[in-house]
Amino acid sequence: VLTFDTDEIVYSRTTKEISFPVRKPSKREVEEGAEYFANPLNFDENGNALDWQAKAKAKHTLKVVNEDDFYNGRVSVLRIGKLLFFTAPVELFTEYAKRIVARFPENPVIDIQLTNDSLGYLPTKEAVEHGGYSTFIFSTVTTPEGGEKYVGEIMELLKEQL
């Protein structure tokens, strides 16, 4: 934590590692990944995938099965005067950012995304249930539980700045 005060401005900053749970594929997703690569109809005569998203999903699904259960991402919060900043090693779904900003109505709050790392999107539970590119297993390292953990940790760090 770095802090200094002058008559004109208050500045403080904190940096922390957050352990994000790694999104693991379901048994069905692993089976689908293996089936994708086993089916020659998914590739042209030169062996190129006909659908890059399907290939990326299958490849990533098979890759993360044996990876670690958690991935550490560094975050920072910063106060300059009344301004509050927070960083994210992900691209936040709007719902998360709005919850954080709403918690500090007396302060302008600014998020800075994809800093220190790129864990992809940080989808909500509802988004994962509805599907879409930003919720595909190859588009995000973590789970909606990781999103909830991130929001809680960032709000605590921002509160400490006030």
CSV table of N, CA and C in Angstrom, one decimal:
chain,number,residue,atom,x,y,z
A,1,VAL,N,0.9,-1.2,0.0
A,1,VAL,CA,0.0,0.0,0.0
A,1,VAL,C,0.9,1.2,0.0
A,2,LEU,N,0.7,2.1,-1.0
A,2,LEU,CA,1.4,3.3,-1.1
A,2,LEU,C,0.4,4.5,-0.8
A,3,THR,N,0.7,5.3,0.2
A,3,THR,CA,-0.2,6.4,0.6
A,3,THR,C,0.6,7.7,0.8
A,4,PHE,N,0.1,8.8,0.4
A,4,PHE,CA,0.6,10.1,0.8
A,4,PHE,C,-0.5,11.1,0.8
A,5,ASP,N,-0.4,12.1,1.7
A,5,ASP,CA,-1.3,13.2,1.7
A,5,ASP,C,-0.6,14.5,1.6
A,6,THR,N,-1.3,15.5,0.9
A,6,THR,CA,-0.8,16.8,0.8
A,6,THR,C,-2.0,17.7,1.0
A,7,ASP,N,-1.8,19.0,1.1
A,7,ASP,CA,-3.0,19.9,1.3
A,7,ASP,C,-3.9,19.9,0.1
A,8,GLU,N,-3.4,19.5,-1.1
A,8,GLU,CA,-4.1,19.6,-2.3
A,8,GLU,C,-4.8,18.3,-2.8
A,9,ILE,N,-4.2,17.1,-2.4
A,9,ILE,CA,-4.7,15.9,-3.0
A,9,ILE,C,-4.4,14.7,-2.0
A,10,VAL,N,-5.2,13.7,-2.0
A,10,VAL,CA,-5.0,12.5,-1.3
A,10,VAL,C,-4.8,11.4,-2.4
A,11,TYR,N,-3.8,10.6,-2.2
A,11,TYR,CA,-3.5,9.6,-3.1
A,11,TYR,C,-3.2,8.3,-2.3
A,12,SER,N,-3.8,7.2,-2.8
A,12,SER,CA,-3.4,5.9,-2.2
A,12,SER,C,-3.7,4.8,-3.2
A,13,ARG,N,-2.9,3.7,-3.1
A,13,ARG,CA,-3.0,2.6,-4.0
A,13,ARG,C,-2.8,1.3,-3.3
A,14,THR,N,-3.5,0.3,-3.7
A,14,THR,CA,-3.3,-1.1,-3.2
A,14,THR,C,-3.3,-2.1,-4.3
A,15,THR,N,-2.5,-3.0,-4.3
A,15,THR,CA,-2.4,-4.1,-5.3
A,15,THR,C,-2.5,-5.4,-4.6
A,16,LYS,N,-3.3,-6.3,-5.2
A,16,LYS,CA,-3.5,-7.6,-4.6
A,16,LYS,C,-3.7,-8.7,-5.6
A,17,GLU,N,-3.4,-9.9,-5.3
A,17,GLU,CA,-3.6,-11.1,-6.1
A,17,GLU,C,-5.0,-11.7,-5.7
A,18,ILE,N,-5.8,-12.0,-6.7
A,18,ILE,CA,-7.1,-12.7,-6.5
A,18,ILE,C,-7.0,-14.0,-7.2
A,19,SER,N,-7.4,-15.1,-6.5
A,19,SER,CA,-7.4,-16.4,-7.0
A,19,SER,C,-8.7,-16.7,-7.7
A,20,PHE,N,-8.7,-16.7,-9.0
A,20,PHE,CA,-10.0,-17.0,-9.8
A,20,PHE,C,-10.1,-18.5,-10.0
A,21,PRO,N,-11.3,-19.0,-9.7
A,21,PRO,CA,-11.5,-20.4,-10.0
A,21,PRO,C,-11.5,-20.6,-11.5
A,22,VAL,N,-10.7,-21.6,-12.0
A,22,VAL,CA,-10.6,-21.9,-13.4
A,22,VAL,C,-11.9,-22.6,-13.8
A,23,ARG,N,-12.5,-22.2,-14.9
A,23,ARG,CA,-13.7,-22.8,-15.5
A,23,ARG,C,-13.3,-24.2,-16.1
A,24,LYS,N,-13.8,-25.2,-15.5
A,24,LYS,CA,-13.5,-26.6,-16.0
A,24,LYS,C,-14.6,-27.1,-16.9
A,25,PRO,N,-14.3,-27.8,-17.9
A,25,PRO,CA,-15.4,-28.3,-18.8
A,25,PRO,C,-16.1,-29.4,-18.1
A,26,SER,N,-17.4,-29.6,-18.5
A,26,SER,CA,-18.2,-30.7,-18.0
A,26,SER,C,-17.8,-31.9,-18.8
A,27,LYS,N,-18.2,-33.1,-18.3
A,27,LYS,CA,-17.9,-34.4,-18.9
A,27,LYS,C,-18.4,-34.3,-20.4
A,28,ARG,N,-19.6,-33.8,-20.5
A,28,ARG,CA,-20.2,-33.7,-21.9
A,28,ARG,C,-19.4,-32.8,-22.8
A,29,GLU,N,-18.9,-31.6,-22.3
A,29,GLU,CA,-18.1,-30.7,-23.1
A,29,GLU,C,-16.8,-31.4,-23.5
A,30,VAL,N,-16.2,-32.2,-22.7
A,30,VAL,CA,-15.0,-33.0,-23.0
A,30,VAL,C,-15.3,-34.0,-24.1
A,31,GLU,N,-16.4,-34.7,-24.0
A,31,GLU,CA,-16.8,-35.6,-25.0
A,31,GLU,C,-17.1,-34.9,-26.3
A,32,GLU,N,-17.7,-33.8,-26.3
A,32,GLU,CA,-18.0,-33.0,-27.5
A,32,GLU,C,-16.7,-32.6,-28.2
A,33,GLY,N,-15.7,-32.2,-27.4
A,33,GLY,CA,-14.4,-31.8,-27.9
A,33,GLY,C,-13.7,-32.9,-28.6
A,34,ALA,N,-13.7,-34.1,-28.0
A,34,ALA,CA,-13.1,-35.2,-28.6
A,34,ALA,C,-13.9,-35.6,-29.9
A,35,GLU,N,-15.2,-35.6,-29.9
A,35,GLU,CA,-16.0,-35.9,-31.1
A,35,GLU,C,-15.7,-34.9,-32.2
A,36,TYR,N,-15.5,-33.7,-31.8
A,36,TYR,CA,-15.3,-32.6,-32.9
A,36,TYR,C,-14.0,-33.0,-33.7
A,37,PHE,N,-12.9,-33.3,-33.0
A,37,PHE,CA,-11.7,-33.6,-33.7
A,37,PHE,C,-11.7,-35.0,-34.4
A,38,ALA,N,-12.6,-35.9,-33.9
A,38,ALA,CA,-12.7,-37.2,-34.5
A,38,ALA,C,-13.5,-37.2,-35.8
A,39,ASN,N,-14.3,-36.1,-36.0
A,39,ASN,CA,-15.2,-36.1,-37.2
A,39,ASN,C,-14.5,-35.3,-38.4
A,40,PRO,N,-14.2,-36.0,-39.4
A,40,PRO,CA,-13.5,-35.4,-40.6
A,40,PRO,C,-14.4,-34.3,-41.3
A,41,LEU,N,-15.7,-34.4,-41.1
A,41,LEU,CA,-16.6,-33.4,-41.7
A,41,LEU,C,-16.4,-32.0,-41.2
A,42,ASN,N,-15.7,-31.9,-40.0
A,42,ASN,CA,-15.5,-30.6,-39.4
A,42,ASN,C,-14.3,-29.8,-40.1
A,43,PHE,N,-13.6,-30.5,-41.1
A,43,PHE,CA,-12.4,-29.9,-41.7
A,43,PHE,C,-12.5,-30.0,-43.2
A,44,ASP,N,-11.8,-29.0,-43.8
A,44,ASP,CA,-11.8,-29.1,-45.3
A,44,ASP,C,-10.7,-30.0,-45.8
A,45,GLU,N,-10.5,-30.1,-47.1
A,45,GLU,CA,-9.5,-31.1,-47.6
A,45,GLU,C,-8.1,-30.8,-47.2
A,46,ASN,N,-7.8,-29.6,-46.7
A,46,ASN,CA,-6.5,-29.3,-46.3
A,46,ASN,C,-6.3,-29.4,-44.7
A,47,GLY,N,-7.4,-29.9,-44.1
A,47,GLY,CA,-7.3,-30.1,-42.6
A,47,GLY,C,-7.7,-28.8,-41.8
A,48,ASN,N,-8.1,-27.8,-42.5
A,48,ASN,CA,-8.5,-26.5,-41.8
A,48,ASN,C,-9.9,-26.6,-41.3
A,49,ALA,N,-10.1,-26.1,-40.1
A,49,ALA,CA,-11.5,-26.2,-39.5
A,49,ALA,C,-12.4,-25.3,-40.3
A,50,LEU,N,-13.6,-25.9,-40.5
A,50,LEU,CA,-14.7,-25.1,-41.2
A,50,LEU,C,-15.3,-24.1,-40.3
A,51,ASP,N,-15.3,-24.3,-39.0
A,51,ASP,CA,-15.9,-23.3,-38.0
A,51,ASP,C,-14.8,-23.1,-37.0
A,52,TRP,N,-14.2,-21.9,-37.0
A,52,TRP,CA,-13.1,-21.6,-36.1
A,52,TRP,C,-13.5,-21.6,-34.7
A,53,GLN,N,-14.8,-21.1,-34.4
A,53,GLN,CA,-15.2,-21.1,-33.0
A,53,GLN,C,-15.4,-22.5,-32.4
A,54,ALA,N,-16.0,-23.4,-33.3
A,54,ALA,CA,-16.1,-24.8,-32.8
A,54,ALA,C,-14.8,-25.4,-32.5
A,55,LYS,N,-13.8,-25.2,-33.4
A,55,LYS,CA,-12.5,-25.7,-33.2
A,55,LYS,C,-11.8,-25.1,-31.9
A,56,ALA,N,-11.9,-23.8,-31.7
A,56,ALA,CA,-11.4,-23.2,-30.5
A,56,ALA,C,-12.0,-23.7,-29.3
A,57,LYS,N,-13.3,-23.9,-29.3
A,57,LYS,CA,-14.0,-24.4,-28.1
A,57,LYS,C,-13.5,-25.8,-27.8
A,58,ALA,N,-13.5,-26.7,-28.8
A,58,ALA,CA,-13.0,-28.1,-28.6
A,58,ALA,C,-11.6,-28.1,-28.1
A,59,LYS,N,-10.7,-27.4,-28.8
A,59,LYS,CA,-9.3,-27.4,-28.4
A,59,LYS,C,-9.1,-26.9,-27.0
A,60,HIS,N,-9.7,-25.8,-26.6
A,60,HIS,CA,-9.6,-25.2,-25.3
A,60,HIS,C,-10.2,-26.2,-24.2
A,61,THR,N,-11.3,-26.8,-24.5
A,61,THR,CA,-12.0,-27.7,-23.6
A,61,THR,C,-11.1,-28.8,-23.3
A,62,LEU,N,-10.4,-29.4,-24.3
A,62,LEU,CA,-9.5,-30.6,-24.0
A,62,LEU,C,-8.3,-30.1,-23.3
A,63,LYS,N,-7.9,-28.9,-23.5
A,63,LYS,CA,-6.6,-28.4,-22.9
A,63,LYS,C,-6.8,-28.1,-21.4
A,64,VAL,N,-7.9,-27.6,-20.9
A,64,VAL,CA,-8.0,-27.1,-19.5
A,64,VAL,C,-8.5,-28.2,-18.6
A,65,VAL,N,-8.8,-29.4,-19.1
A,65,VAL,CA,-9.2,-30.5,-18.2
A,65,VAL,C,-8.2,-30.7,-17.1
A,66,ASN,N,-6.9,-30.7,-17.4
A,66,ASN,CA,-5.9,-31.0,-16.4
A,66,ASN,C,-5.2,-29.8,-15.8
A,67,GLU,N,-5.6,-28.6,-16.1
A,67,GLU,CA,-5.0,-27.4,-15.6
A,67,GLU,C,-5.3,-27.2,-14.1
A,68,ASP,N,-4.6,-26.3,-13.5
A,68,ASP,CA,-4.8,-25.9,-12.1
A,68,ASP,C,-6.3,-25.5,-11.9
A,69,ASP,N,-6.7,-25.6,-10.6
A,69,ASP,CA,-8.1,-25.2,-10.3
A,69,ASP,C,-8.2,-23.7,-10.1
A,70,PHE,N,-7.1,-23.0,-9.9
A,70,PHE,CA,-7.2,-21.6,-9.7
A,70,PHE,C,-6.1,-20.9,-10.5
A,71,TYR,N,-6.4,-19.6,-10.9
A,71,TYR,CA,-5.5,-18.8,-11.7
A,71,TYR,C,-5.5,-17.5,-10.9
A,72,ASN,N,-4.3,-17.0,-10.6
A,72,ASN,CA,-4.1,-15.8,-9.9
A,72,ASN,C,-4.1,-14.6,-10.8
A,73,GLY,N,-4.8,-13.6,-10.5
A,73,GLY,CA,-4.8,-12.4,-11.3
A,73,GLY,C,-4.6,-11.2,-10.4
A,74,ARG,N,-3.7,-10.3,-10.8
A,74,ARG,CA,-3.4,-9.1,-10.0
A,74,ARG,C,-4.4,-8.0,-10.3
A,75,VAL,N,-4.9,-7.3,-9.2
A,75,VAL,CA,-5.8,-6.2,-9.3
A,75,VAL,C,-5.2,-5.0,-8.5
A,76,SER,N,-5.6,-3.9,-8.9
A,76,SER,CA,-5.2,-2.7,-8.1
A,76,SER,C,-6.4,-1.8,-7.9
A,77,VAL,N,-6.4,-1.1,-6.8
A,77,VAL,CA,-7.4,0.0,-6.6
A,77,VAL,C,-6.5,1.3,-6.3
A,78,LEU,N,-7.1,2.4,-6.7
A,78,LEU,CA,-6.3,3.6,-6.6
A,78,LEU,C,-7.3,4.7,-6.3
A,79,ARG,N,-6.9,5.6,-5.4
A,79,ARG,CA,-7.6,6.8,-5.1
A,79,ARG,C,-6.8,8.0,-5.4
A,80,ILE,N,-7.3,9.0,-6.1
A,80,ILE,CA,-6.7,10.3,-6.3
A,80,ILE,C,-7.8,11.3,-6.0
A,81,GLY,N,-7.7,12.0,-4.9
A,81,GLY,CA,-8.7,12.9,-4.4
A,81,GLY,C,-10.0,12.1,-4.2
A,82,LYS,N,-11.1,12.4,-4.8
A,82,LYS,CA,-12.3,11.7,-4.7
A,82,LYS,C,-12.5,10.6,-5.7
A,83,LEU,N,-11.6,10.6,-6.7
A,83,LEU,CA,-11.7,9.6,-7.8
A,83,LEU,C,-11.2,8.3,-7.3
A,84,LEU,N,-12.0,7.2,-7.6
A,84,LEU,CA,-11.6,5.8,-7.4
A,84,LEU,C,-11.4,5.1,-8.7
A,85,PHE,N,-10.4,4.3,-8.8
A,85,PHE,CA,-10.1,3.5,-9.9
A,85,PHE,C,-9.9,2.1,-9.5
A,86,PHE,N,-10.3,1.1,-10.3
A,86,PHE,CA,-10.0,-0.3,-10.1
A,86,PHE,C,-9.7,-0.9,-11.4
A,87,THR,N,-8.8,-1.9,-11.3
A,87,THR,CA,-8.3,-2.6,-12.5
A,87,THR,C,-8.9,-4.0,-12.5
A,88,ALA,N,-8.9,-4.6,-13.7
A,88,ALA,CA,-9.5,-5.9,-13.8
A,88,ALA,C,-8.6,-6.7,-14.9
A,89,PRO,N,-8.2,-7.9,-14.6
A,89,PRO,CA,-7.4,-8.7,-15.5
A,89,PRO,C,-8.4,-9.4,-16.5
A,90,VAL,N,-9.6,-8.9,-16.6
A,90,VAL,CA,-10.7,-9.5,-17.4
A,90,VAL,C,-11.4,-8.4,-18.1
A,91,GLU,N,-12.3,-8.7,-19.0
A,91,GLU,CA,-13.3,-7.8,-19.6
A,91,GLU,C,-14.6,-8.1,-18.8
A,92,LEU,N,-14.9,-7.1,-18.0
A,92,LEU,CA,-16.1,-7.2,-17.1
A,92,LEU,C,-17.4,-7.2,-17.8
A,93,PHE,N,-18.3,-8.0,-17.5
A,93,PHE,CA,-19.7,-7.8,-17.9
A,93,PHE,C,-20.2,-6.6,-17.2
A,94,THR,N,-21.1,-5.8,-17.8
A,94,THR,CA,-21.5,-4.6,-17.3
A,94,THR,C,-22.2,-4.7,-16.0
A,95,GLU,N,-22.9,-5.8,-15.7
A,95,GLU,CA,-23.5,-5.9,-14.4
A,95,GLU,C,-22.6,-5.9,-13.3
A,96,TYR,N,-21.4,-6.4,-13.4
A,96,TYR,CA,-20.4,-6.4,-12.3
A,96,TYR,C,-19.9,-4.9,-12.1
A,97,ALA,N,-19.6,-4.3,-13.2
A,97,ALA,CA,-19.1,-2.9,-13.1
A,97,ALA,C,-20.1,-2.0,-12.5
A,98,LYS,N,-21.4,-2.1,-12.9
A,98,LYS,CA,-22.4,-1.3,-12.3
A,98,LYS,C,-22.6,-1.5,-10.8
A,99,ARG,N,-22.5,-2.8,-10.4
A,99,ARG,CA,-22.6,-3.1,-8.9
A,99,ARG,C,-21.5,-2.4,-8.1
A,100,ILE,N,-20.3,-2.4,-8.7
A,100,ILE,CA,-19.2,-1.8,-8.0
A,100,ILE,C,-19.4,-0.2,-7.9
A,101,VAL,N,-19.7,0.3,-9.1
A,101,VAL,CA,-19.9,1.8,-9.1
A,101,VAL,C,-21.0,2.3,-8.2
A,102,ALA,N,-22.1,1.5,-8.2
A,102,ALA,CA,-23.3,1.9,-7.4
A,102,ALA,C,-23.0,1.9,-5.9
A,103,ARG,N,-22.0,1.1,-5.5
A,103,ARG,CA,-21.7,1.0,-4.1
A,103,ARG,C,-21.0,2.3,-3.5
A,104,PHE,N,-20.5,3.2,-4.5
A,104,PHE,CA,-19.8,4.3,-4.1
A,104,PHE,C,-20.4,5.6,-4.7
A,105,PRO,N,-21.6,5.9,-4.3
A,105,PRO,CA,-22.3,7.1,-5.0
A,105,PRO,C,-21.6,8.4,-4.8
A,106,GLU,N,-20.8,8.6,-3.8
A,106,GLU,CA,-20.2,9.9,-3.5
A,106,GLU,C,-18.9,10.1,-4.3
A,107,ASN,N,-18.4,9.0,-5.0
A,107,ASN,CA,-17.2,9.1,-5.7
A,107,ASN,C,-17.3,8.7,-7.1
A,108,PRO,N,-16.7,9.4,-8.0
A,108,PRO,CA,-16.6,8.9,-9.4
A,108,PRO,C,-15.7,7.7,-9.4
A,109,VAL,N,-16.2,6.6,-10.0
A,109,VAL,CA,-15.5,5.3,-10.0
A,109,VAL,C,-15.2,4.9,-11.5
A,110,ILE,N,-13.9,4.6,-11.8
A,110,ILE,CA,-13.5,4.3,-13.1
A,110,ILE,C,-12.9,2.9,-13.1
A,111,ASP,N,-13.4,2.1,-14.1
A,111,ASP,CA,-12.7,0.8,-14.2
A,111,ASP,C,-11.8,0.8,-15.4
A,112,ILE,N,-10.7,0.0,-15.2
A,112,ILE,CA,-9.6,-0.1,-16.2
A,112,ILE,C,-9.5,-1.6,-16.4
A,113,GLN,N,-9.9,-2.1,-17.6
A,113,GLN,CA,-10.0,-3.5,-17.8
A,113,GLN,C,-8.8,-4.1,-18.6
A,114,LEU,N,-8.6,-5.4,-18.5
A,114,LEU,CA,-7.6,-6.1,-19.2
A,114,LEU,C,-6.2,-5.6,-18.8
A,115,THR,N,-6.0,-5.4,-17.5
A,115,THR,CA,-4.7,-5.0,-17.0
A,115,THR,C,-4.0,-6.1,-16.3
A,116,ASN,N,-2.7,-6.1,-16.4
A,116,ASN,CA,-1.8,-7.1,-15.8
A,116,ASN,C,-1.9,-8.5,-16.4
A,117,ASP,N,-3.0,-8.8,-17.1
A,117,ASP,CA,-3.2,-10.1,-17.7
A,117,ASP,C,-4.5,-10.0,-18.5
A,118,SER,N,-4.8,-11.1,-19.2
A,118,SER,CA,-6.1,-11.2,-19.9
A,118,SER,C,-6.7,-12.5,-19.7
A,119,LEU,N,-7.6,-12.6,-18.8
A,119,LEU,CA,-8.4,-13.8,-18.5
A,119,LEU,C,-9.6,-13.9,-19.3
A,120,GLY,N,-9.8,-13.1,-20.3
A,120,GLY,CA,-11.0,-13.1,-21.2
A,120,GLY,C,-12.1,-12.4,-20.5
A,121,TYR,N,-13.3,-12.8,-20.8
A,121,TYR,CA,-14.5,-12.2,-20.2
A,121,TYR,C,-14.8,-12.7,-18.8
A,122,LEU,N,-15.5,-11.9,-18.1
A,122,LEU,CA,-15.9,-12.3,-16.7
A,122,LEU,C,-17.5,-12.3,-16.8
A,123,PRO,N,-18.0,-13.4,-17.2
A,123,PRO,CA,-19.5,-13.5,-17.4
A,123,PRO,C,-20.2,-13.8,-16.1
A,124,THR,N,-21.5,-13.3,-16.1
A,124,THR,CA,-22.4,-13.6,-15.0
A,124,THR,C,-23.0,-15.0,-15.2
A,125,LYS,N,-23.6,-15.4,-14.1
A,125,LYS,CA,-24.3,-16.7,-14.1
A,125,LYS,C,-25.4,-16.7,-15.2
A,126,GLU,N,-26.2,-15.6,-15.3
A,126,GLU,CA,-27.2,-15.5,-16.2
A,126,GLU,C,-26.7,-15.5,-17.7
A,127,ALA,N,-25.6,-14.9,-17.9
A,127,ALA,CA,-25.0,-14.9,-19.2
A,127,ALA,C,-24.6,-16.3,-19.6
A,128,VAL,N,-23.9,-17.0,-18.7
A,128,VAL,CA,-23.5,-18.4,-19.0
A,128,VAL,C,-24.7,-19.3,-19.4
A,129,GLU,N,-25.8,-19.1,-18.6
A,129,GLU,CA,-27.0,-19.8,-18.9
A,129,GLU,C,-27.6,-19.6,-20.3
A,130,HIS,N,-27.5,-18.3,-20.7
A,130,HIS,CA,-28.1,-17.9,-22.0
A,130,HIS,C,-27.1,-18.2,-23.2
A,131,GLY,N,-25.8,-18.3,-22.9
A,131,GLY,CA,-24.8,-18.6,-23.9
A,131,GLY,C,-24.4,-17.4,-24.7
A,132,GLY,N,-23.5,-17.7,-25.7
A,132,GLY,CA,-23.0,-16.6,-26.5
A,132,GLY,C,-21.5,-16.6,-26.5
A,133,TYR,N,-20.9,-16.0,-27.4
A,133,TYR,CA,-19.4,-16.0,-27.6
A,133,TYR,C,-18.7,-15.6,-26.3
A,134,SER,N,-19.1,-14.6,-25.6
A,134,SER,CA,-18.3,-14.2,-24.4
A,134,SER,C,-18.5,-15.1,-23.2
A,135,THR,N,-19.3,-16.2,-23.4
A,135,THR,CA,-19.4,-17.2,-22.3
A,135,THR,C,-18.8,-18.5,-22.7
A,136,PHE,N,-18.3,-18.7,-23.9
A,136,PHE,CA,-17.7,-19.9,-24.4
A,136,PHE,C,-16.5,-20.2,-23.5
A,137,ILE,N,-16.2,-21.5,-23.3
A,137,ILE,CA,-15.1,-21.8,-22.4
A,137,ILE,C,-13.8,-21.3,-22.9
A,138,PHE,N,-13.6,-21.0,-24.2
A,138,PHE,CA,-12.4,-20.5,-24.7
A,138,PHE,C,-12.3,-18.9,-24.5
A,139,SER,N,-13.4,-18.3,-24.1
A,139,SER,CA,-13.5,-16.9,-24.0
A,139,SER,C,-13.3,-16.4,-22.6
A,140,THR,N,-13.3,-17.3,-21.7
A,140,THR,CA,-13.1,-16.9,-20.3
A,140,THR,C,-12.3,-18.0,-19.5
A,141,VAL,N,-11.5,-17.5,-18.6
A,141,VAL,CA,-10.7,-18.4,-17.8
A,141,VAL,C,-11.5,-18.9,-16.6
A,142,THR,N,-12.3,-18.0,-16.1
A,142,THR,CA,-13.0,-18.2,-14.8
A,142,THR,C,-14.5,-18.4,-14.9
A,143,THR,N,-15.1,-18.5,-13.8
A,143,THR,CA,-16.6,-18.9,-13.7
A,143,THR,C,-17.3,-17.7,-13.2
A,144,PRO,N,-18.6,-17.7,-13.2
A,144,PRO,CA,-19.4,-16.6,-12.5
A,144,PRO,C,-19.1,-16.5,-11.0
A,145,GLU,N,-18.7,-17.6,-10.4
A,145,GLU,CA,-18.3,-17.5,-9.0
A,145,GLU,C,-17.0,-16.7,-8.9
A,146,GLY,N,-16.1,-16.8,-9.9
A,146,GLY,CA,-15.0,-15.9,-9.9
A,146,GLY,C,-15.4,-14.4,-10.1
A,147,GLY,N,-16.5,-14.2,-10.8
A,147,GLY,CA,-17.0,-12.8,-10.9
A,147,GLY,C,-17.5,-12.3,-9.6
A,148,GLU,N,-18.2,-13.1,-8.9
A,148,GLU,CA,-18.7,-12.7,-7.6
A,148,GLU,C,-17.6,-12.4,-6.6
A,149,LYS,N,-16.6,-13.3,-6.6
A,149,LYS,CA,-15.4,-13.1,-5.8
A,149,LYS,C,-14.7,-11.8,-6.1
A,150,TYR,N,-14.5,-11.6,-7.4
A,150,TYR,CA,-13.9,-10.3,-7.9
A,150,TYR,C,-14.6,-9.1,-7.4
A,151,VAL,N,-15.9,-9.1,-7.6
A,151,VAL,CA,-16.7,-7.9,-7.1
A,151,VAL,C,-16.6,-7.7,-5.6
A,152,GLY,N,-16.7,-8.7,-4.8
A,152,GLY,CA,-16.5,-8.6,-3.4
A,152,GLY,C,-15.2,-8.1,-3.0
A,153,GLU,N,-14.1,-8.6,-3.6
A,153,GLU,CA,-12.8,-8.2,-3.2
A,153,GLU,C,-12.5,-6.7,-3.6
A,154,ILE,N,-12.9,-6.4,-4.8
A,154,ILE,CA,-12.7,-5.0,-5.3
A,154,ILE,C,-13.5,-4.0,-4.4
A,155,MET,N,-14.7,-4.3,-4.1
A,155,MET,CA,-15.5,-3.4,-3.2
A,155,MET,C,-14.8,-3.2,-1.8
A,156,GLU,N,-14.3,-4.3,-1.3
A,156,GLU,CA,-13.5,-4.2,0.0
A,156,GLU,C,-12.3,-3.3,-0.2
A,157,LEU,N,-11.5,-3.6,-1.2
A,157,LEU,CA,-10.3,-2.8,-1.5
A,157,LEU,C,-10.7,-1.3,-1.7
A,158,LEU,N,-11.8,-1.0,-2.4
A,158,LEU,CA,-12.1,0.4,-2.6
A,158,LEU,C,-12.6,1.0,-1.3
A,159,LYS,N,-13.3,0.3,-0.5
A,159,LYS,CA,-13.8,0.8,0.8
A,159,LYS,C,-12.5,1.2,1.7
A,160,GLU,N,-11.5,0.4,1.6
A,160,GLU,CA,-10.3,0.7,2.4
A,160,GLU,C,-9.6,2.0,1.9
A,161,GLN,N,-9.9,2.5,0.7
A,161,GLN,CA,-9.3,3.7,0.2
A,161,GLN,C,-9.9,4.9,0.7
A,162,LEU,N,-11.1,4.8,1.2
A,162,LEU,CA,-11.9,6.0,1.7
A,162,LEU,C,-11.6,6.4,3.1
